[in-house]
Coordinates of C-alpha atoms and ligand atoms in Angstrom, one line a residue:
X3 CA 29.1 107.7 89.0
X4 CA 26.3 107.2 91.4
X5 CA 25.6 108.1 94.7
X6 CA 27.5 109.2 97.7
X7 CA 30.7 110.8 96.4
X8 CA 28.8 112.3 93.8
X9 CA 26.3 114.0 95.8
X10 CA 28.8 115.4 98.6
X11 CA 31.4 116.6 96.4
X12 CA 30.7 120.3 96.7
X13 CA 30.3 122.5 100.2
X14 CA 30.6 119.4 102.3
X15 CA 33.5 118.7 100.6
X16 CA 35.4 121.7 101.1
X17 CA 34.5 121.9 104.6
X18 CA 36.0 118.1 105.0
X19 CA 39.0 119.5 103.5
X20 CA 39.7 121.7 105.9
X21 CA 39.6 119.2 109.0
X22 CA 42.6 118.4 110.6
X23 CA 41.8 114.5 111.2
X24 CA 41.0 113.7 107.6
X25 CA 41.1 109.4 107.3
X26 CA 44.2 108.2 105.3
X27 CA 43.6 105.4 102.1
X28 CA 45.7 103.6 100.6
X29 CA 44.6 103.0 96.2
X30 CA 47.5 99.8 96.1
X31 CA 47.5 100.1 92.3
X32 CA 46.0 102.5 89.4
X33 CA 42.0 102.9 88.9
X34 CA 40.2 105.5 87.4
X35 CA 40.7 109.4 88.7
X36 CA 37.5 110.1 89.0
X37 CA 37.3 107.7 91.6
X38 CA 40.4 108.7 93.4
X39 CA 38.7 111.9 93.4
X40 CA 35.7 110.7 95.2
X41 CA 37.7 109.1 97.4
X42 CA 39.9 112.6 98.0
X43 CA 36.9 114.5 98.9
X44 CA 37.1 112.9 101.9
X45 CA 39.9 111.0 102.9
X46 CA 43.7 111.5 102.5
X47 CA 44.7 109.5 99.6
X48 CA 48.2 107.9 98.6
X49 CA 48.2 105.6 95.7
X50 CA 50.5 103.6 94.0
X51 CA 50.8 105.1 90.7
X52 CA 52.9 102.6 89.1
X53 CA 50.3 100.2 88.1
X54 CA 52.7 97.3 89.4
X55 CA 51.4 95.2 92.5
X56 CA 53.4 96.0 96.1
X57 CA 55.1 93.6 97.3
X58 CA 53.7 92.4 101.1
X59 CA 56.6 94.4 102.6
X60 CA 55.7 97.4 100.4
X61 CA 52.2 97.1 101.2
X62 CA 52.7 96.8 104.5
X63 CA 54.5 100.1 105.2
X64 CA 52.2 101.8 102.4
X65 CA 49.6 100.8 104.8
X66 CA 50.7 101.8 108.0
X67 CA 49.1 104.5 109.9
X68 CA 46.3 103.7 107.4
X69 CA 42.7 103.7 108.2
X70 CA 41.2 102.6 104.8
X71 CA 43.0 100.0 101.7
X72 CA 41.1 100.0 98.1
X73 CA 42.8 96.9 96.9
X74 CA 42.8 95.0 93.7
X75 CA 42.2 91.5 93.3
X76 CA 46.7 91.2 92.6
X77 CA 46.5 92.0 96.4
X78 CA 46.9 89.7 99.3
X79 CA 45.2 91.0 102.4
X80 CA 46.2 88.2 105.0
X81 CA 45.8 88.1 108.9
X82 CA 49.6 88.8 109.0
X83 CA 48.5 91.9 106.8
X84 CA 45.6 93.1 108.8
X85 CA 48.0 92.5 112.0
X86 CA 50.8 94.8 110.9
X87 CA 48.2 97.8 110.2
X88 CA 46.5 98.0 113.1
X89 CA 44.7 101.2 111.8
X90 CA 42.7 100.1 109.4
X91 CA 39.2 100.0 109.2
X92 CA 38.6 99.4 105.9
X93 CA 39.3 97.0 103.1
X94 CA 37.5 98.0 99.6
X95 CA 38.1 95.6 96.8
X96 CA 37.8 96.3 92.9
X97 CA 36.5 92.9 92.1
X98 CA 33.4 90.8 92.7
X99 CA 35.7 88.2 93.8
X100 CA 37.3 88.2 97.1
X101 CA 39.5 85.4 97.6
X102 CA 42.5 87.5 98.2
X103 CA 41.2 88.7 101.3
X104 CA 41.1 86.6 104.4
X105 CA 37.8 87.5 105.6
X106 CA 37.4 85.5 108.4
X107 CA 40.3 87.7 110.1
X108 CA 38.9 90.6 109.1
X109 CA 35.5 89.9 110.9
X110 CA 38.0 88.7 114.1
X111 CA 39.7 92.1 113.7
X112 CA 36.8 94.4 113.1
X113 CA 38.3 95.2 109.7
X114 CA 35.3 95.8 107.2
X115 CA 35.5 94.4 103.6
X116 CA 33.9 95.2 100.8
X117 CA 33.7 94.0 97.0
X118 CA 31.9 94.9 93.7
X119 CA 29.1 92.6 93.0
X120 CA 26.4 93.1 90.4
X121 CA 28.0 95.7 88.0
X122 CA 30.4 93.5 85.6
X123 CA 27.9 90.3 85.1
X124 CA 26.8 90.8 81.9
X125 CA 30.5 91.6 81.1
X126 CA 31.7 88.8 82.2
X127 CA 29.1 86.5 80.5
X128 CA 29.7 88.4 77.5
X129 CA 33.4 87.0 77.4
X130 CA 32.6 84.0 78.8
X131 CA 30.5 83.8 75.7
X132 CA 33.4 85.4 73.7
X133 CA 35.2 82.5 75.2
X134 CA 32.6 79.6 74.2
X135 CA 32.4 80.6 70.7
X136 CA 36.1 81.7 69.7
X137 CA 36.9 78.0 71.3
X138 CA 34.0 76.0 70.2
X139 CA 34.7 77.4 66.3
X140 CA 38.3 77.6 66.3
X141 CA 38.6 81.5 65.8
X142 CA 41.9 82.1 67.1
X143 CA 44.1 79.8 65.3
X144 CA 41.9 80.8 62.4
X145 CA 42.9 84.2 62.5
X146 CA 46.3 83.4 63.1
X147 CA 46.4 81.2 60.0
X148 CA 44.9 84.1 58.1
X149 CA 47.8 86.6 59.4
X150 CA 50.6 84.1 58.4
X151 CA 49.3 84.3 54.7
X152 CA 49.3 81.0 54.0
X153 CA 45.7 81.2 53.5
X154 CA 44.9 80.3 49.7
X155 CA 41.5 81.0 49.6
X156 CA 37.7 78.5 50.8
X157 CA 37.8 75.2 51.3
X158 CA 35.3 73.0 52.5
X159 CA 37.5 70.9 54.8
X160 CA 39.3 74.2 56.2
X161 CA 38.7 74.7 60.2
X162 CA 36.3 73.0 61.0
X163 CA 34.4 73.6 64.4
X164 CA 32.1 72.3 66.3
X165 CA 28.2 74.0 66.2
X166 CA 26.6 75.7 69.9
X167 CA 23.7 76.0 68.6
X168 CA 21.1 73.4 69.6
X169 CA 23.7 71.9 72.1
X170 CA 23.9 71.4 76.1
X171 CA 25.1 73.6 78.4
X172 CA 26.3 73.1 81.6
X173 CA 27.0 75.2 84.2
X174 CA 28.9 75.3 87.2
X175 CA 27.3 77.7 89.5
X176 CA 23.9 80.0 89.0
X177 CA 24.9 82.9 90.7
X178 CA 24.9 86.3 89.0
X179 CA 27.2 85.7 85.9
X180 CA 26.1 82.2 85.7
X181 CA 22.3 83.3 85.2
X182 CA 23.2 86.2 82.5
X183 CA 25.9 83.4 80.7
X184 CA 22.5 81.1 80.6
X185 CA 20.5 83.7 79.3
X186 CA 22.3 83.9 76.4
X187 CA 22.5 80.6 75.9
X188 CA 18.7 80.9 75.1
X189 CA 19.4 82.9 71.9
X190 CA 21.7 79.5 71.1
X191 CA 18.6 77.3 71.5
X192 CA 20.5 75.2 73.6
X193 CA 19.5 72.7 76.3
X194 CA 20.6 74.4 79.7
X195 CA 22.1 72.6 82.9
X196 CA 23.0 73.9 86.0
X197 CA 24.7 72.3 89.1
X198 CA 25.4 74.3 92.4
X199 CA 25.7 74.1 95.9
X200 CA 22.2 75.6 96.3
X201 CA 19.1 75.3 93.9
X202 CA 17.6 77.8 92.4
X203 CA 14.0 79.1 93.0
X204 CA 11.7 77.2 90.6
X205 CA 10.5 80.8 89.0
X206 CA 14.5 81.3 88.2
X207 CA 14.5 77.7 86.5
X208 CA 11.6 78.1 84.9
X209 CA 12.7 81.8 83.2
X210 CA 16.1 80.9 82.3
X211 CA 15.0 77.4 81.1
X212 CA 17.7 76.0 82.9
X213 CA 17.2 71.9 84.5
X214 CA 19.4 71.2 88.2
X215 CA 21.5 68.3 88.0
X216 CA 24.0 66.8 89.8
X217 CA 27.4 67.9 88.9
X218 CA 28.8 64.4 87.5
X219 CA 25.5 64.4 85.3
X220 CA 26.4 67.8 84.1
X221 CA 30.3 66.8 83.4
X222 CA 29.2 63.8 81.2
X223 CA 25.8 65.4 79.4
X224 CA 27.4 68.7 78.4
X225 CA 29.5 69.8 75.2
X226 CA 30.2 73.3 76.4
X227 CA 30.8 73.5 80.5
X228 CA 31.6 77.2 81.9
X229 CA 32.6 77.7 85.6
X230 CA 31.0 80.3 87.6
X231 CA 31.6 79.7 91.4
X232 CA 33.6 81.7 93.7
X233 CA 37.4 80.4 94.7
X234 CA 37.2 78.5 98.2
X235 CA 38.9 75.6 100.0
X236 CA 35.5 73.8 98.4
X237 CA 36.1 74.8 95.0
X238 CA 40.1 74.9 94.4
X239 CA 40.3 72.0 91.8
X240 CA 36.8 71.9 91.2
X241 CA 38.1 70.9 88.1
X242 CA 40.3 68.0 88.2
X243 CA 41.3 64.8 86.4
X244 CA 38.4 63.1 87.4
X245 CA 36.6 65.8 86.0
X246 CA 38.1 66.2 83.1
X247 CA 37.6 62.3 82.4
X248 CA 33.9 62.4 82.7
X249 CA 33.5 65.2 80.1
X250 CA 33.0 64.0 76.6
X251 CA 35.9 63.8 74.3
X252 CA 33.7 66.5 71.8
X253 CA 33.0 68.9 74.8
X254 CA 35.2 72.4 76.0
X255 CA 35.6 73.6 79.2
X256 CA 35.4 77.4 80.1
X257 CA 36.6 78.9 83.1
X258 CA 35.9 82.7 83.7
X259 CA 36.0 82.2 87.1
X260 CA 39.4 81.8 89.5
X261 CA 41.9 79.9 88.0
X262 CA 42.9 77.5 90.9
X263 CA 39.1 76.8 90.4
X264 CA 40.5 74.0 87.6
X265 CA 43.9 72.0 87.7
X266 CA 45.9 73.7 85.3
X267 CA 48.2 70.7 84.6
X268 CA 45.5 68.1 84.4
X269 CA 43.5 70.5 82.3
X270 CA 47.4 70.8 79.9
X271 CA 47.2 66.9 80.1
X272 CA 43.3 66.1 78.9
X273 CA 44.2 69.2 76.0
X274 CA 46.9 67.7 75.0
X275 CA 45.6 63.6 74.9
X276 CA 42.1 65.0 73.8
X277 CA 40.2 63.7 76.8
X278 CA 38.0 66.9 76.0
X279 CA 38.5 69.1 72.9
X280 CA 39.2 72.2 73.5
X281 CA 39.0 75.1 76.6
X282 CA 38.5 78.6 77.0
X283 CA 40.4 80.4 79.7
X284 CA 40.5 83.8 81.5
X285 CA 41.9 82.9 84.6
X286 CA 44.5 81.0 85.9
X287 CA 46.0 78.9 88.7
X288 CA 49.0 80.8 89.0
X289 CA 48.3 84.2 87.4
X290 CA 50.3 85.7 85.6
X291 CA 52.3 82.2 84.7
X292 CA 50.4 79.6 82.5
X293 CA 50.8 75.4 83.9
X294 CA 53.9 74.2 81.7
X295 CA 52.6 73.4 78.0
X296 CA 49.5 75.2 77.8
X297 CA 50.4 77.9 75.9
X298 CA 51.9 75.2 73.1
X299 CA 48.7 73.9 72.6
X300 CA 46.6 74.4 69.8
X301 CA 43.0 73.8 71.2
X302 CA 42.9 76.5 74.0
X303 CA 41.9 79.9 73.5
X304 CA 43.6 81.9 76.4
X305 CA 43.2 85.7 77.8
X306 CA 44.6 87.7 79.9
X307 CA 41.8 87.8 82.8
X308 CA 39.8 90.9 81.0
X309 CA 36.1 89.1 82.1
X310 CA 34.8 92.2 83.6
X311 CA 37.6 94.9 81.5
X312 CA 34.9 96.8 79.4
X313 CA 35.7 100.8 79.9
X314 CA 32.1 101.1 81.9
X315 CA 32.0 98.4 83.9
X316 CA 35.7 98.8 85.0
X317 CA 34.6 102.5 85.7
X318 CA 31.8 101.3 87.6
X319 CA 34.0 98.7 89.7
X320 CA 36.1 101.4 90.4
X321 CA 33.6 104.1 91.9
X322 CA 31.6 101.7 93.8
X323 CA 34.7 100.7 95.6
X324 CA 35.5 104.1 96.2
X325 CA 32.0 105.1 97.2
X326 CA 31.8 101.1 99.3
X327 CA 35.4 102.6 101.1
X328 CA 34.1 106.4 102.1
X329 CA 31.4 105.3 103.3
X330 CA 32.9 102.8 105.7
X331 CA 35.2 105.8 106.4
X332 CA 32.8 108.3 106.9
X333 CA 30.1 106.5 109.3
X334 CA 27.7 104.9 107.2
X335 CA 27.4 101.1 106.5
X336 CA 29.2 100.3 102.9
X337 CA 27.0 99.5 100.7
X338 CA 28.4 96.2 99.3
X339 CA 29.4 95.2 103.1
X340 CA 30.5 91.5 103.1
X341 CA 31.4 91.1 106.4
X342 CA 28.6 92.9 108.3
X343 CA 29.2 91.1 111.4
X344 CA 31.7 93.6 111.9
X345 CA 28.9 96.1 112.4
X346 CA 27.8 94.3 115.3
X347 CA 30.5 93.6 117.1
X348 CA 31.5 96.0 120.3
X349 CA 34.6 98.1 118.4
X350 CA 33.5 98.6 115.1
X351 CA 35.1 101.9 114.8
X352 CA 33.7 103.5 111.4
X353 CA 36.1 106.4 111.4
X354 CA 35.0 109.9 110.3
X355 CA 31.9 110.8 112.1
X356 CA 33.9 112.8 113.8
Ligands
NAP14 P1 27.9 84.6 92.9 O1 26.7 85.4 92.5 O2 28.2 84.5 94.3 O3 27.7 83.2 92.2 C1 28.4 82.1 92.6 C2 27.6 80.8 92.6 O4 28.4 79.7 92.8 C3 26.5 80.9 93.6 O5 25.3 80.4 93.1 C4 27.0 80.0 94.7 O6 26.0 79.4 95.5 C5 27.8 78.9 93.9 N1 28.7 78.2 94.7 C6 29.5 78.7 95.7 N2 30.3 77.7 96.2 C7 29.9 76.6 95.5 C8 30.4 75.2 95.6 N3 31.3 74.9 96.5 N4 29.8 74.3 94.8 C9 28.8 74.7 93.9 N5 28.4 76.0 93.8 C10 29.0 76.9 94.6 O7 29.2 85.2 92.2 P2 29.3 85.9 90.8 O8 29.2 87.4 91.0 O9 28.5 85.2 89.8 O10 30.9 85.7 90.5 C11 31.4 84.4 90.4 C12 32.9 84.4 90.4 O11 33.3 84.8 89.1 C13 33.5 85.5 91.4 O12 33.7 84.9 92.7 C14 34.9 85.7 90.7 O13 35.9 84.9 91.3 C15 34.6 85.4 89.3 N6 34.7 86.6 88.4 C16 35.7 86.6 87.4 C17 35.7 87.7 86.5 C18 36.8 87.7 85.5 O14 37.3 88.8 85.2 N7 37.1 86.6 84.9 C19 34.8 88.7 86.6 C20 33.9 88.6 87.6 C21 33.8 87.6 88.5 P3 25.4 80.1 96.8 O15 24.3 80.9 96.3 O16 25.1 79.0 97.7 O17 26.5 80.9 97.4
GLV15 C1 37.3 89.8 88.6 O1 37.9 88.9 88.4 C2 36.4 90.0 89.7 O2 36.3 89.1 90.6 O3 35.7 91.1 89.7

């Protein structure tokens, strides 16, 4: 662990400890102790130790009287959330992604929020990659076939994939895990595309070898296409049935992203009547429930949304948000702030500077 916990765990601590107006934190669901610790150094900590999401209502109470939440992405933190805990100050998230927190109401409320960017992108492009390949060659139903003995030795005909190497790319937005997903591709030799909402620098291009296009160039041109933006009202169904139809009937889709990112049932539909050939999934639209049919088919490699779930970088998610929610807590700006405006507002009321 890095940083602020770390360095006033000792004397500083202990004095805290003694202070009668100690902020109170809700930990909604099970992260690592040695960030619960952290967070106890200073705060007043009740967590939910069951590892089970609360319900609204449960969350609710849990949160009332409240001044800071470190919430996991299985939470909903809604303006009839924020509404009902009227304490809180402080809303730490254990993912990058933040799309179960209603920002905009936060800001409104003077509530800050807070996510973990930067520490689980090479993770995540490491299963998105995982994902690619395990799709693109079949692995899966391979192994399966193996298990079920009725494997009777090589055959030249056997499982036959489809090669990566020396093939396009395409992906859908080259933000953090999208760059280190197209750096890999280089090892691949492959030809890289990229479509977003915002261009990259030309030095970026040029050192990831990576060529803009639009996004209906990029659905037509590539054989492997891998989602990286974040879930909005612009992005939900990003992937649709038009989508799917401009793809080439040789090409996989991968989506390590936010599952309502990509139409679940048109995705079940272009599986199933080979519009494309095969998909990679982490994330879905309805999490934990898979669209009807998906799970029948043969040509979709599916996991249970473990992008960033290495032991380090699910350690390091889990100490920056405690660090990101004492420091709200204790008077200094968080350091992975994404709602600053908050800070400039007339009752931003960091708590503990007492
Ligand atoms: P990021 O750095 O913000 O990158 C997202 C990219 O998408 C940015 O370049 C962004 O452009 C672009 N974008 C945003 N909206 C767009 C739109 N409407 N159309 C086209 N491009 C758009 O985020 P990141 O850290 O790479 O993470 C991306 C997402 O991955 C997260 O939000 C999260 O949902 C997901 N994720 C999943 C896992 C997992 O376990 N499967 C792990 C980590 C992250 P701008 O620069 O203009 O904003
Ligand atoms: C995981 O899905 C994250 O957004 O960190």
């Amino acid at each position: 662990m890095s940083g602020s916990c770390r360095s006033r765990a000792d004397p500083a601590a202990c004095k805290q400890r003694s202070r009668p107006l100690r902020p109170k934190v809700l930990i909604t669901r099970k992260i690592f102790e040695e960030s619960i610790a952290c967070v106890a150094r200073h705060c007043d900590v009740d967590t939910n130790q069951r590892d089970v999401p609360l319900t609204p209502h449960q969350l609710i109470r849990r949160l009332q009287g409240k001044q800071g939440a470190i919430t996991l992405l299985t939470d909903t933190i809604s303006d009839a959330v924020l509404a009902r805990c009227p304490d809180l100050k402080i809303v730490s998230n254990v993912a990058v992604g933040f799309n179960n927190l209603d920002v905009k109401a936060a800001t409104e409320r003077g509530v800050m929020m807070t996510n973990t960017p930067g520490v689980l992108d090479d993770t995540t492009a490491d299963l998105t990659w995982c994902l690619i390949l395990a799709t693109s060659r079949g692995l899966i139903d391979a192994d399966r076939y193996f298990r079920s003995g009725k494997w009777k030795g090589w055959g030249l005909m056997q499982f036959l994939g489809r090669d990566i190497h020396h093939k396009t790319l395409g992906i859908c937005g080259l933000g953090r895990i999208g760059r280190r997903v197209a750096k890999r591709a280089k090892g691949f030799d492959m030809r890289i595309l990229y479509t977003d909402r915002t261009r990259a620098a030309e030095d970026v291009e040029r050192d990831l070898g990576v060529a803009f296009v639009d996004k209906r160039t990029l659905l037509k041109e590539s054989d492997v296409v891998t989602l990286h933006v974040p879930l909005s009202p612009e992005t939900t169904h990003y992937i649709s049935t038009a989508e799917l139809k401009l793809m080439k009937p040789t090409a996989v889709l991968v989506n390590s992203s936010r599952g309502p990112v990509v139409d679940e049932e048109a995705l079940v539909r272009a599986l199933g009547e080979g519009w494309i050939a095969g998909a990679g999934l982490d994330v879905y639209e309805r999490e934990p429930r898979p669209a009807p049919g998906l799970t029948r088919l043969k040509n979709v490699v599916l996991a249970p949304h473990i992008g960033s779930a290495s032991m380090e970088t699910r350690l390091k998610m889990s100490n920056m948000a405690a660090e990101n929610c004492v420091a709200g807590l204790t008077g200094r700006r968080p350091p992975n702030l994404i709602n600053p405006q908050v800070l400039m507002r007339q009752h931003p009321r960091p708590t503990g500077a007492r």
